């Protein structure tokens, strides 16, 4: 199988591990910078070009789409899908998961546990927003933030009002979220592949910090999930339409509460903490999809057009 890893940086741990795992399992694999790809759109002949060459022989792709290039990266994934290439994650699900507000709305509609979350457009709604999430302390998040950047803990109503008004004044979209005291600076990352949790870790914030992100100095250790935590992670991934995802949850007195569903979860933290070969699990998933595609009945041009109308 010819596999392309869509990544803008070949030196990233996750990219290198996926390349290593695919090669070890006997596949022809290369890294393609999706930011440098460009597409050709014409009737019955969609194409993708990279460095002046037409990419026409790829069987499967693994999107590693950064948040700063979500729109363009998702468009490239969508073009591969139009060409009949298997993707580790659907383009529509990647776009959906990157919108934090939309993600929360989808998970809420699926009946999954979440911290109480508020969203508004103007500073005039600040007092009611604070009341809506149960008062202070509370967490303020930039919609576009990643790896803990743009996440602020406001311990008093005055501090919350000041931070919220400052963000609004800069034209930023934010979420205001309930602070879960009993989590005590920890969260859980469950790594899901093809409807199964293949690894899980507990992340703990460094002293004096409430964000447990490893990029913020947090530490990680392997953890055994409860049945409810496993079911929540799998249900969240399914609700978002993803097949490869990292689901971040907070332990709480009312069960696991979902913070985020990440469509391009990093492999370094989870593989180091668990000692598991998560990269190979992703490759095995693509192998199953490729095998199913080979044994499937050919579809008519009419069915192809109907399928593409949903992309």
PDB file of C-alpha atoms in Angstrom:
ATOM      1  CA  UNK A   1       0.000   0.000   0.000  1.00  0.00           C
ATOM      2  CA  UNK A   2       1.227   3.528  -0.818  1.00  0.00           C
ATOM      3  CA  UNK A   3       0.664   5.796   2.199  1.00  0.00           C
ATOM      4  CA  UNK A   4       1.155   9.553   2.367  1.00  0.00           C
ATOM      5  CA  UNK A   5       1.512  11.296   5.715  1.00  0.00           C
ATOM      6  CA  UNK A   6       0.256  14.863   5.366  1.00  0.00           C
ATOM      7  CA  UNK A   7       2.553  16.895   7.601  1.00  0.00           C
ATOM      8  CA  UNK A   8       4.282  20.257   7.312  1.00  0.00           C
ATOM      9  CA  UNK A   9       7.230  19.095   9.431  1.00  0.00           C
ATOM     10  CA  UNK A  10       9.059  15.815   8.812  1.00  0.00           C
ATOM     11  CA  UNK A  11      11.007  16.106  12.062  1.00  0.00           C
ATOM     12  CA  UNK A  12       7.974  15.962  14.372  1.00  0.00           C
ATOM     13  CA  UNK A  13       7.862  12.874  16.596  1.00  0.00           C
ATOM     14  CA  UNK A  14       4.392  11.834  15.420  1.00  0.00           C
ATOM     15  CA  UNK A  15       5.305  12.149  11.749  1.00  0.00           C
ATOM     16  CA  UNK A  16       8.513  10.162  12.182  1.00  0.00           C
ATOM     17  CA  UNK A  17       6.766   7.419  14.166  1.00  0.00           C
ATOM     18  CA  UNK A  18       4.002   7.002  11.591  1.00  0.00           C
ATOM     19  CA  UNK A  19       6.583   6.810   8.799  1.00  0.00           C
ATOM     20  CA  UNK A  20       8.570   4.237  10.777  1.00  0.00           C
ATOM     21  CA  UNK A  21       5.500   2.129  11.594  1.00  0.00           C
ATOM     22  CA  UNK A  22       4.238   2.124   7.995  1.00  0.00           C
ATOM     23  CA  UNK A  23       7.657   1.195   6.607  1.00  0.00           C
ATOM     24  CA  UNK A  24       8.117  -1.550   9.203  1.00  0.00           C
ATOM     25  CA  UNK A  25       4.796  -3.092   8.134  1.00  0.00           C
ATOM     26  CA  UNK A  26       5.979  -3.228   4.530  1.00  0.00           C
ATOM     27  CA  UNK A  27       4.273  -0.185   3.042  1.00  0.00           C
ATOM     28  CA  UNK A  28       5.666   2.435   0.685  1.00  0.00           C
ATOM     29  CA  UNK A  29       5.306   5.616   2.738  1.00  0.00           C
ATOM     30  CA  UNK A  30       6.296   9.246   2.259  1.00  0.00           C
ATOM     31  CA  UNK A  31       5.700  12.568   3.989  1.00  0.00           C
ATOM     32  CA  UNK A  32       3.932  15.238   1.922  1.00  0.00           C
ATOM     33  CA  UNK A  33       3.647  18.857   3.011  1.00  0.00           C
ATOM     34  CA  UNK A  34      -0.063  19.512   2.463  1.00  0.00           C
ATOM     35  CA  UNK A  35       0.573  23.242   2.716  1.00  0.00           C
ATOM     36  CA  UNK A  36       2.505  22.977  -0.566  1.00  0.00           C
ATOM     37  CA  UNK A  37      -0.044  20.824  -2.385  1.00  0.00           C
ATOM     38  CA  UNK A  38      -2.436  22.308  -4.910  1.00  0.00           C
ATOM     39  CA  UNK A  39      -5.503  20.866  -6.578  1.00  0.00           C
ATOM     40  CA  UNK A  40      -7.000  20.597 -10.031  1.00  0.00           C
ATOM     41  CA  UNK A  41     -10.781  20.392 -10.251  1.00  0.00           C
ATOM     42  CA  UNK A  42     -12.418  19.173 -13.431  1.00  0.00           C
ATOM     43  CA  UNK A  43     -15.147  16.747 -14.414  1.00  0.00           C
ATOM     44  CA  UNK A  44     -14.259  13.124 -13.576  1.00  0.00           C
ATOM     45  CA  UNK A  45     -10.584  14.048 -13.265  1.00  0.00           C
ATOM     46  CA  UNK A  46      -9.733  15.553  -9.863  1.00  0.00           C
ATOM     47  CA  UNK A  47      -6.014  15.866  -9.186  1.00  0.00           C
ATOM     48  CA  UNK A  48      -3.467  16.922  -6.577  1.00  0.00           C
ATOM     49  CA  UNK A  49      -0.043  18.269  -7.463  1.00  0.00           C
ATOM     50  CA  UNK A  50       3.005  18.520  -5.228  1.00  0.00           C
ATOM     51  CA  UNK A  51       6.308  20.085  -6.246  1.00  0.00           C
ATOM     52  CA  UNK A  52       5.223  20.044  -9.873  1.00  0.00           C
ATOM     53  CA  UNK A  53       4.224  16.374  -9.909  1.00  0.00           C
ATOM     54  CA  UNK A  54       0.773  14.836 -10.117  1.00  0.00           C
ATOM     55  CA  UNK A  55       0.038  12.615  -7.100  1.00  0.00           C
ATOM     56  CA  UNK A  56      -1.932   9.779  -8.615  1.00  0.00           C
ATOM     57  CA  UNK A  57      -0.719   6.603  -6.946  1.00  0.00           C
ATOM     58  CA  UNK A  58      -1.555   7.111  -3.250  1.00  0.00           C
ATOM     59  CA  UNK A  59      -3.798   4.497  -1.620  1.00  0.00           C
ATOM     60  CA  UNK A  60      -4.200   6.065   1.834  1.00  0.00           C
ATOM     61  CA  UNK A  61      -3.371   9.260   3.716  1.00  0.00           C
ATOM     62  CA  UNK A  62      -2.792  10.119   7.356  1.00  0.00           C
ATOM     63  CA  UNK A  63      -3.708  13.783   7.895  1.00  0.00           C
ATOM     64  CA  UNK A  64      -1.620  15.629  10.480  1.00  0.00           C
ATOM     65  CA  UNK A  65      -3.319  18.987   9.997  1.00  0.00           C
ATOM     66  CA  UNK A  66      -2.132  21.816  12.249  1.00  0.00           C
ATOM     67  CA  UNK A  67      -4.664  24.285  13.648  1.00  0.00           C
ATOM     68  CA  UNK A  68      -3.115  27.197  11.728  1.00  0.00           C
ATOM     69  CA  UNK A  69      -3.804  25.505   8.392  1.00  0.00           C
ATOM     70  CA  UNK A  70      -7.091  23.720   9.089  1.00  0.00           C
ATOM     71  CA  UNK A  71      -9.049  25.217   6.168  1.00  0.00           C
ATOM     72  CA  UNK A  72      -6.416  24.538   3.513  1.00  0.00           C
ATOM     73  CA  UNK A  73      -5.366  21.198   4.982  1.00  0.00           C
ATOM     74  CA  UNK A  74      -8.955  19.952   5.122  1.00  0.00           C
ATOM     75  CA  UNK A  75      -9.451  21.009   1.492  1.00  0.00           C
ATOM     76  CA  UNK A  76      -6.451  18.868   0.468  1.00  0.00           C
ATOM     77  CA  UNK A  77      -7.809  15.894   2.448  1.00  0.00           C
ATOM     78  CA  UNK A  78     -11.198  16.408   0.785  1.00  0.00           C
ATOM     79  CA  UNK A  79      -9.556  16.346  -2.646  1.00  0.00           C
ATOM     80  CA  UNK A  80      -7.883  13.024  -1.840  1.00  0.00           C
ATOM     81  CA  UNK A  81     -11.309  11.704  -0.763  1.00  0.00           C
ATOM     82  CA  UNK A  82     -12.838  12.814  -4.078  1.00  0.00           C
ATOM     83  CA  UNK A  83     -10.073  10.831  -5.776  1.00  0.00           C
ATOM     84  CA  UNK A  84     -11.081   7.714  -3.829  1.00  0.00           C
ATOM     85  CA  UNK A  85      -8.104   7.719  -1.456  1.00  0.00           C
ATOM     86  CA  UNK A  86      -8.601   6.277   2.051  1.00  0.00           C
ATOM     87  CA  UNK A  87      -8.088   8.790   4.873  1.00  0.00           C
ATOM     88  CA  UNK A  88      -7.358   8.023   8.519  1.00  0.00           C
ATOM     89  CA  UNK A  89      -9.833  10.810   9.346  1.00  0.00           C
ATOM     90  CA  UNK A  90     -12.559  12.307   7.129  1.00  0.00           C
ATOM     91  CA  UNK A  91     -12.033  15.931   6.084  1.00  0.00           C
ATOM     92  CA  UNK A  92     -15.443  16.997   7.376  1.00  0.00           C
ATOM     93  CA  UNK A  93     -14.743  15.522  10.814  1.00  0.00           C
ATOM     94  CA  UNK A  94     -11.378  17.304  10.997  1.00  0.00           C
ATOM     95  CA  UNK A  95     -13.039  20.652  10.279  1.00  0.00           C
ATOM     96  CA  UNK A  96     -15.818  19.913  12.766  1.00  0.00           C
ATOM     97  CA  UNK A  97     -13.456  18.974  15.588  1.00  0.00           C
ATOM     98  CA  UNK A  98     -11.289  22.074  15.120  1.00  0.00           C
ATOM     99  CA  UNK A  99     -14.243  24.359  15.850  1.00  0.00           C
ATOM    100  CA  UNK A 100     -14.353  24.147  19.666  1.00  0.00           C
ATOM    101  CA  UNK A 101     -17.826  25.644  19.892  1.00  0.00           C
ATOM    102  CA  UNK A 102     -19.265  23.344  17.253  1.00  0.00           C
ATOM    103  CA  UNK A 103     -17.538  20.400  18.919  1.00  0.00           C
ATOM    104  CA  UNK A 104     -19.156  21.224  22.277  1.00  0.00           C
ATOM    105  CA  UNK A 105     -22.563  21.615  20.633  1.00  0.00           C
ATOM    106  CA  UNK A 106     -22.278  18.244  18.872  1.00  0.00           C
ATOM    107  CA  UNK A 107     -21.170  16.467  22.045  1.00  0.00           C
ATOM    108  CA  UNK A 108     -23.959  18.113  24.035  1.00  0.00           C
ATOM    109  CA  UNK A 109     -26.491  16.996  21.439  1.00  0.00           C
ATOM    110  CA  UNK A 110     -25.125  13.445  21.760  1.00  0.00           C
ATOM    111  CA  UNK A 111     -25.835  13.523  25.500  1.00  0.00           C
ATOM    112  CA  UNK A 112     -22.191  13.345  26.572  1.00  0.00           C
ATOM    113  CA  UNK A 113     -20.768  14.870  29.747  1.00  0.00           C
ATOM    114  CA  UNK A 114     -19.228  18.341  29.433  1.00  0.00           C
ATOM    115  CA  UNK A 115     -18.189  21.176  31.732  1.00  0.00           C
ATOM    116  CA  UNK A 116     -20.947  23.812  31.689  1.00  0.00           C
ATOM    117  CA  UNK A 117     -19.948  26.156  28.869  1.00  0.00           C
ATOM    118  CA  UNK A 118     -21.060  29.636  27.859  1.00  0.00           C
ATOM    119  CA  UNK A 119     -20.565  31.578  24.642  1.00  0.00           C
ATOM    120  CA  UNK A 120     -21.570  35.129  23.773  1.00  0.00           C
ATOM    121  CA  UNK A 121     -20.596  37.928  21.446  1.00  0.00           C
ATOM    122  CA  UNK A 122     -20.503  41.053  23.588  1.00  0.00           C
ATOM    123  CA  UNK A 123     -19.139  42.110  26.981  1.00  0.00           C
ATOM    124  CA  UNK A 124     -22.606  43.241  28.076  1.00  0.00           C
ATOM    125  CA  UNK A 125     -23.493  39.579  28.682  1.00  0.00           C
ATOM    126  CA  UNK A 126     -20.549  38.913  31.032  1.00  0.00           C
ATOM    127  CA  UNK A 127     -22.477  38.846  34.334  1.00  0.00           C
ATOM    128  CA  UNK A 128     -25.067  36.371  33.077  1.00  0.00           C
ATOM    129  CA  UNK A 129     -22.372  34.218  31.447  1.00  0.00           C
ATOM    130  CA  UNK A 130     -20.504  33.957  34.745  1.00  0.00           C
ATOM    131  CA  UNK A 131     -23.715  32.961  36.519  1.00  0.00           C
ATOM    132  CA  UNK A 132     -24.513  30.450  33.768  1.00  0.00           C
ATOM    133  CA  UNK A 133     -21.347  28.444  34.419  1.00  0.00           C
ATOM    134  CA  UNK A 134     -21.785  28.484  38.195  1.00  0.00           C
ATOM    135  CA  UNK A 135     -19.766  31.555  39.120  1.00  0.00           C
ATOM    136  CA  UNK A 136     -16.054  31.748  39.817  1.00  0.00           C
ATOM    137  CA  UNK A 137     -13.506  30.293  39.630  1.00  0.00           C
ATOM    138  CA  UNK A 138     -14.024  29.674  35.925  1.00  0.00           C
ATOM    139  CA  UNK A 139     -11.958  28.975  32.825  1.00  0.00           C
ATOM    140  CA  UNK A 140     -11.772  31.292  29.810  1.00  0.00           C
ATOM    141  CA  UNK A 141     -10.652  29.798  26.493  1.00  0.00           C
ATOM    142  CA  UNK A 142      -9.822  31.271  23.127  1.00  0.00           C
ATOM    143  CA  UNK A 143     -11.711  29.364  20.438  1.00  0.00           C
ATOM    144  CA  UNK A 144      -8.559  29.261  18.315  1.00  0.00           C
ATOM    145  CA  UNK A 145      -6.141  28.275  21.112  1.00  0.00           C
ATOM    146  CA  UNK A 146      -4.149  25.020  21.153  1.00  0.00           C
ATOM    147  CA  UNK A 147      -1.854  23.193  23.604  1.00  0.00           C
ATOM    148  CA  UNK A 148      -3.143  25.268  26.510  1.00  0.00           C
ATOM    149  CA  UNK A 149      -2.378  28.610  24.835  1.00  0.00           C
ATOM    150  CA  UNK A 150      -5.138  31.156  25.374  1.00  0.00           C
ATOM    151  CA  UNK A 151      -6.582  29.347  28.409  1.00  0.00           C
ATOM    152  CA  UNK A 152      -6.985  31.434  31.579  1.00  0.00           C
ATOM    153  CA  UNK A 153      -8.214  30.555  35.062  1.00  0.00           C
ATOM    154  CA  UNK A 154     -10.120  33.464  36.630  1.00  0.00           C
ATOM    155  CA  UNK A 155     -10.531  32.998  40.376  1.00  0.00           C
ATOM    156  CA  UNK A 156     -12.747  36.005  41.116  1.00  0.00           C
ATOM    157  CA  UNK A 157     -15.696  37.647  39.392  1.00  0.00           C
ATOM    158  CA  UNK A 158     -13.717  40.871  38.953  1.00  0.00           C
ATOM    159  CA  UNK A 159     -10.794  39.031  37.337  1.00  0.00           C
ATOM    160  CA  UNK A 160     -13.166  37.064  35.085  1.00  0.00           C
ATOM    161  CA  UNK A 161     -14.921  40.250  33.938  1.00  0.00           C
ATOM    162  CA  UNK A 162     -11.610  41.962  33.192  1.00  0.00           C
ATOM    163  CA  UNK A 163     -10.190  39.048  31.182  1.00  0.00           C
ATOM    164  CA  UNK A 164     -13.418  38.470  29.237  1.00  0.00           C
ATOM    165  CA  UNK A 165     -13.752  42.164  28.391  1.00  0.00           C
ATOM    166  CA  UNK A 166     -10.092  42.289  27.325  1.00  0.00           C
ATOM    167  CA  UNK A 167     -10.532  39.319  24.980  1.00  0.00           C
ATOM    168  CA  UNK A 168     -13.702  40.827  23.506  1.00  0.00           C
ATOM    169  CA  UNK A 169     -11.927  44.148  23.108  1.00  0.00           C
ATOM    170  CA  UNK A 170      -9.278  42.438  20.971  1.00  0.00           C
ATOM    171  CA  UNK A 171     -11.980  40.874  18.809  1.00  0.00           C
ATOM    172  CA  UNK A 172     -11.390  37.309  20.042  1.00  0.00           C
ATOM    173  CA  UNK A 173     -14.054  34.620  20.251  1.00  0.00           C
ATOM    174  CA  UNK A 174     -14.005  32.858  23.609  1.00  0.00           C
ATOM    175  CA  UNK A 175     -15.691  30.148  25.628  1.00  0.00           C
ATOM    176  CA  UNK A 176     -16.403  30.553  29.351  1.00  0.00           C
ATOM    177  CA  UNK A 177     -16.316  27.229  31.138  1.00  0.00           C
ATOM    178  CA  UNK A 178     -17.056  25.763  34.538  1.00  0.00           C
ATOM    179  CA  UNK A 179     -13.954  25.027  36.630  1.00  0.00           C
ATOM    180  CA  UNK A 180     -13.916  21.425  37.863  1.00  0.00           C
ATOM    181  CA  UNK A 181     -12.260  21.650  41.290  1.00  0.00           C
ATOM    182  CA  UNK A 182     -12.194  17.913  41.981  1.00  0.00           C
ATOM    183  CA  UNK A 183     -10.007  17.290  38.901  1.00  0.00           C
ATOM    184  CA  UNK A 184      -7.146  18.872  40.887  1.00  0.00           C
ATOM    185  CA  UNK A 185      -5.072  19.817  37.860  1.00  0.00           C
ATOM    186  CA  UNK A 186      -5.348  16.434  36.144  1.00  0.00           C
ATOM    187  CA  UNK A 187      -7.044  15.219  33.015  1.00  0.00           C
ATOM    188  CA  UNK A 188      -7.189  12.008  30.990  1.00  0.00           C
ATOM    189  CA  UNK A 189      -6.230  11.535  27.342  1.00  0.00           C
ATOM    190  CA  UNK A 190      -7.797   8.495  25.694  1.00  0.00           C
ATOM    191  CA  UNK A 191      -6.431   7.612  22.270  1.00  0.00           C
ATOM    192  CA  UNK A 192      -9.120   6.043  20.067  1.00  0.00           C
ATOM    193  CA  UNK A 193      -8.526   4.207  16.792  1.00  0.00           C
ATOM    194  CA  UNK A 194     -11.392   2.646  14.824  1.00  0.00           C
ATOM    195  CA  UNK A 195     -13.829   2.621  17.750  1.00  0.00           C
ATOM    196  CA  UNK A 196     -11.375   1.208  20.290  1.00  0.00           C
ATOM    197  CA  UNK A 197      -9.287   2.843  23.022  1.00  0.00           C
ATOM    198  CA  UNK A 198      -5.711   1.789  22.204  1.00  0.00           C
ATOM    199  CA  UNK A 199      -3.984   3.768  24.954  1.00  0.00           C
ATOM    200  CA  UNK A 200      -4.711   6.153  27.825  1.00  0.00           C
ATOM    201  CA  UNK A 201      -2.713   8.423  30.091  1.00  0.00           C
ATOM    202  CA  UNK A 202      -3.329  10.735  33.020  1.00  0.00           C
ATOM    203  CA  UNK A 203      -1.738  14.155  32.714  1.00  0.00           C
ATOM    204  CA  UNK A 204      -0.936  16.225  35.800  1.00  0.00           C
ATOM    205  CA  UNK A 205      -0.200  19.944  35.797  1.00  0.00           C
ATOM    206  CA  UNK A 206       3.078  21.190  37.244  1.00  0.00           C
ATOM    207  CA  UNK A 207       2.948  22.915  40.614  1.00  0.00           C
ATOM    208  CA  UNK A 208       1.221  26.295  40.466  1.00  0.00           C
ATOM    209  CA  UNK A 209      -0.380  25.523  37.078  1.00  0.00           C
ATOM    210  CA  UNK A 210      -3.929  24.337  36.358  1.00  0.00           C
ATOM    211  CA  UNK A 211      -3.329  23.350  32.707  1.00  0.00           C
ATOM    212  CA  UNK A 212      -2.140  19.766  32.429  1.00  0.00           C
ATOM    213  CA  UNK A 213      -0.882  20.005  28.828  1.00  0.00           C
ATOM    214  CA  UNK A 214       2.541  18.407  28.382  1.00  0.00           C
ATOM    215  CA  UNK A 215       3.581  21.493  26.388  1.00  0.00           C
ATOM    216  CA  UNK A 216       2.903  23.527  29.558  1.00  0.00           C
ATOM    217  CA  UNK A 217       5.215  21.380  31.680  1.00  0.00           C
ATOM    218  CA  UNK A 218       2.684  18.757  32.769  1.00  0.00           C
ATOM    219  CA  UNK A 219       3.640  15.129  33.387  1.00  0.00           C
ATOM    220  CA  UNK A 220       2.006  11.961  32.086  1.00  0.00           C
ATOM    221  CA  UNK A 221       1.567   8.398  33.324  1.00  0.00           C
ATOM    222  CA  UNK A 222      -0.316   5.366  32.112  1.00  0.00           C
ATOM    223  CA  UNK A 223      -3.819   5.000  33.504  1.00  0.00           C
ATOM    224  CA  UNK A 224      -6.466   2.293  33.414  1.00  0.00           C
ATOM    225  CA  UNK A 225      -9.761   3.786  32.306  1.00  0.00           C
ATOM    226  CA  UNK A 226     -13.057   2.999  33.944  1.00  0.00           C
ATOM    227  CA  UNK A 227     -15.760   1.496  31.775  1.00  0.00           C
ATOM    228  CA  UNK A 228     -17.575   4.846  31.737  1.00  0.00           C
ATOM    229  CA  UNK A 229     -14.435   6.682  30.620  1.00  0.00           C
ATOM    230  CA  UNK A 230     -13.868   4.203  27.781  1.00  0.00           C
ATOM    231  CA  UNK A 231     -17.476   4.443  26.635  1.00  0.00           C
ATOM    232  CA  UNK A 232     -17.374   8.244  26.793  1.00  0.00           C
ATOM    233  CA  UNK A 233     -14.187   8.460  24.704  1.00  0.00           C
ATOM    234  CA  UNK A 234     -15.537   6.092  22.048  1.00  0.00           C
ATOM    235  CA  UNK A 235     -18.934   7.818  21.934  1.00  0.00           C
ATOM    236  CA  UNK A 236     -17.284  11.255  21.596  1.00  0.00           C
ATOM    237  CA  UNK A 237     -15.115  10.074  18.701  1.00  0.00           C
ATOM    238  CA  UNK A 238     -18.140   8.555  16.989  1.00  0.00           C
ATOM    239  CA  UNK A 239     -20.241  11.703  17.490  1.00  0.00           C
ATOM    240  CA  UNK A 240     -17.531  13.797  15.825  1.00  0.00           C
ATOM    241  CA  UNK A 241     -17.228  11.371  12.898  1.00  0.00           C
ATOM    242  CA  UNK A 242     -13.542  10.688  13.605  1.00  0.00           C
ATOM    243  CA  UNK A 243     -11.761   7.331  13.422  1.00  0.00           C
ATOM    244  CA  UNK A 244      -8.460   8.466  14.960  1.00  0.00           C
ATOM    245  CA  UNK A 245      -8.738  10.872  17.890  1.00  0.00           C
ATOM    246  CA  UNK A 246      -7.419  11.931  21.240  1.00  0.00           C
ATOM    247  CA  UNK A 247     -10.249  12.557  23.690  1.00  0.00           C
ATOM    248  CA  UNK A 248      -9.396  14.745  26.673  1.00  0.00           C
ATOM    249  CA  UNK A 249     -11.594  14.276  29.746  1.00  0.00           C
ATOM    250  CA  UNK A 250     -11.748  15.671  33.268  1.00  0.00           C
ATOM    251  CA  UNK A 251     -12.614  13.346  36.177  1.00  0.00           C
ATOM    252  CA  UNK A 252     -15.535  14.815  38.110  1.00  0.00           C
ATOM    253  CA  UNK A 253     -18.145  13.944  40.697  1.00  0.00           C
ATOM    254  CA  UNK A 254     -20.680  13.501  37.886  1.00  0.00           C
ATOM    255  CA  UNK A 255     -18.496  11.313  35.683  1.00  0.00           C
ATOM    256  CA  UNK A 256     -15.963  12.065  32.922  1.00  0.00           C
ATOM    257  CA  UNK A 257     -16.409  15.488  31.308  1.00  0.00           C
ATOM    258  CA  UNK A 258     -15.061  16.010  27.799  1.00  0.00           C
ATOM    259  CA  UNK A 259     -12.725  18.956  27.241  1.00  0.00           C
ATOM    260  CA  UNK A 260     -11.713  18.345  23.637  1.00  0.00           C
ATOM    261  CA  UNK A 261     -11.712  15.820  20.803  1.00  0.00           C
ATOM    262  CA  UNK A 262      -8.459  16.192  18.868  1.00  0.00           C
ATOM    263  CA  UNK A 263      -8.274  14.987  15.264  1.00  0.00           C
ATOM    264  CA  UNK A 264      -4.445  15.145  15.125  1.00  0.00           C
ATOM    265  CA  UNK A 265      -3.396  13.937  18.583  1.00  0.00           C
ATOM    266  CA  UNK A 266       0.327  13.770  19.268  1.00  0.00           C
ATOM    267  CA  UNK A 267       1.940  10.373  19.696  1.00  0.00           C
ATOM    268  CA  UNK A 268       4.968  11.205  21.822  1.00  0.00           C
ATOM    269  CA  UNK A 269       3.216  11.684  25.156  1.00  0.00           C
ATOM    270  CA  UNK A 270       0.869   8.709  24.839  1.00  0.00           C
ATOM    271  CA  UNK A 271       3.530   6.296  23.530  1.00  0.00           C
ATOM    272  CA  UNK A 272       6.054   7.349  26.174  1.00  0.00           C
ATOM    273  CA  UNK A 273       3.538   7.083  29.027  1.00  0.00           C
ATOM    274  CA  UNK A 274       1.983   3.773  27.950  1.00  0.00           C
ATOM    275  CA  UNK A 275       4.889   2.059  26.180  1.00  0.00           C
ATOM    276  CA  UNK A 276       2.447   1.114  23.410  1.00  0.00           C
ATOM    277  CA  UNK A 277       2.997   1.284  19.658  1.00  0.00           C
ATOM    278  CA  UNK A 278       0.078   3.600  18.862  1.00  0.00           C
ATOM    279  CA  UNK A 279       1.474   4.501  15.427  1.00  0.00           C
ATOM    280  CA  UNK A 280       1.135   0.886  14.278  1.00  0.00           C
ATOM    281  CA  UNK A 281      -2.501   0.812  15.416  1.00  0.00           C
ATOM    282  CA  UNK A 282      -3.212   3.654  12.978  1.00  0.00           C
ATOM    283  CA  UNK A 283      -1.435   1.816  10.157  1.00  0.00           C
ATOM    284  CA  UNK A 284      -3.382  -1.378  10.943  1.00  0.00           C
ATOM    285  CA  UNK A 285      -6.614   0.590  10.676  1.00  0.00           C
ATOM    286  CA  UNK A 286      -5.651   1.799   7.197  1.00  0.00           C
ATOM    287  CA  UNK A 287      -4.794  -1.772   6.239  1.00  0.00           C
ATOM    288  CA  UNK A 288      -8.284  -2.929   7.249  1.00  0.00           C
ATOM    289  CA  UNK A 289      -9.867  -0.118   5.256  1.00  0.00           C
ATOM    290  CA  UNK A 290      -7.738  -0.898   2.214  1.00  0.00           C
ATOM    291  CA  UNK A 291      -8.600  -4.600   2.405  1.00  0.00           C
ATOM    292  CA  UNK A 292     -12.298  -3.755   2.649  1.00  0.00           C
ATOM    293  CA  UNK A 293     -12.002  -1.444  -0.360  1.00  0.00           C
ATOM    294  CA  UNK A 294     -10.359  -4.179  -2.450  1.00  0.00           C
ATOM    295  CA  UNK A 295     -13.115  -6.670  -1.666  1.00  0.00           C
ATOM    296  CA  UNK A 296     -15.985  -4.203  -2.082  1.00  0.00           C
ATOM    297  CA  UNK A 297     -18.209  -4.231  -5.161  1.00  0.00           C
ATOM    298  CA  UNK A 298     -17.479  -1.508  -7.738  1.00  0.00           C
ATOM    299  CA  UNK A 299     -19.910   1.416  -7.575  1.00  0.00           C
ATOM    300  CA  UNK A 300     -21.533   3.115 -10.540  1.00  0.00           C
ATOM    301  CA  UNK A 301     -20.775   6.664 -11.696  1.00  0.00           C
ATOM    302  CA  UNK A 302     -24.183   7.695 -10.390  1.00  0.00           C
ATOM    303  CA  UNK A 303     -23.334   6.343  -6.923  1.00  0.00           C
ATOM    304  CA  UNK A 304     -19.956   8.120  -7.057  1.00  0.00           C
ATOM    305  CA  UNK A 305     -21.639  11.445  -7.818  1.00  0.00           C
ATOM    306  CA  UNK A 306     -24.132  10.904  -5.000  1.00  0.00           C
ATOM    307  CA  UNK A 307     -21.311  10.096  -2.556  1.00  0.00           C
ATOM    308  CA  UNK A 308     -19.274  13.129  -3.592  1.00  0.00           C
ATOM    309  CA  UNK A 309     -22.294  15.422  -3.145  1.00  0.00           C
ATOM    310  CA  UNK A 310     -22.055  14.755   0.614  1.00  0.00           C
ATOM    311  CA  UNK A 311     -18.399  15.790   0.936  1.00  0.00           C
TER     312      UNK A 311
END
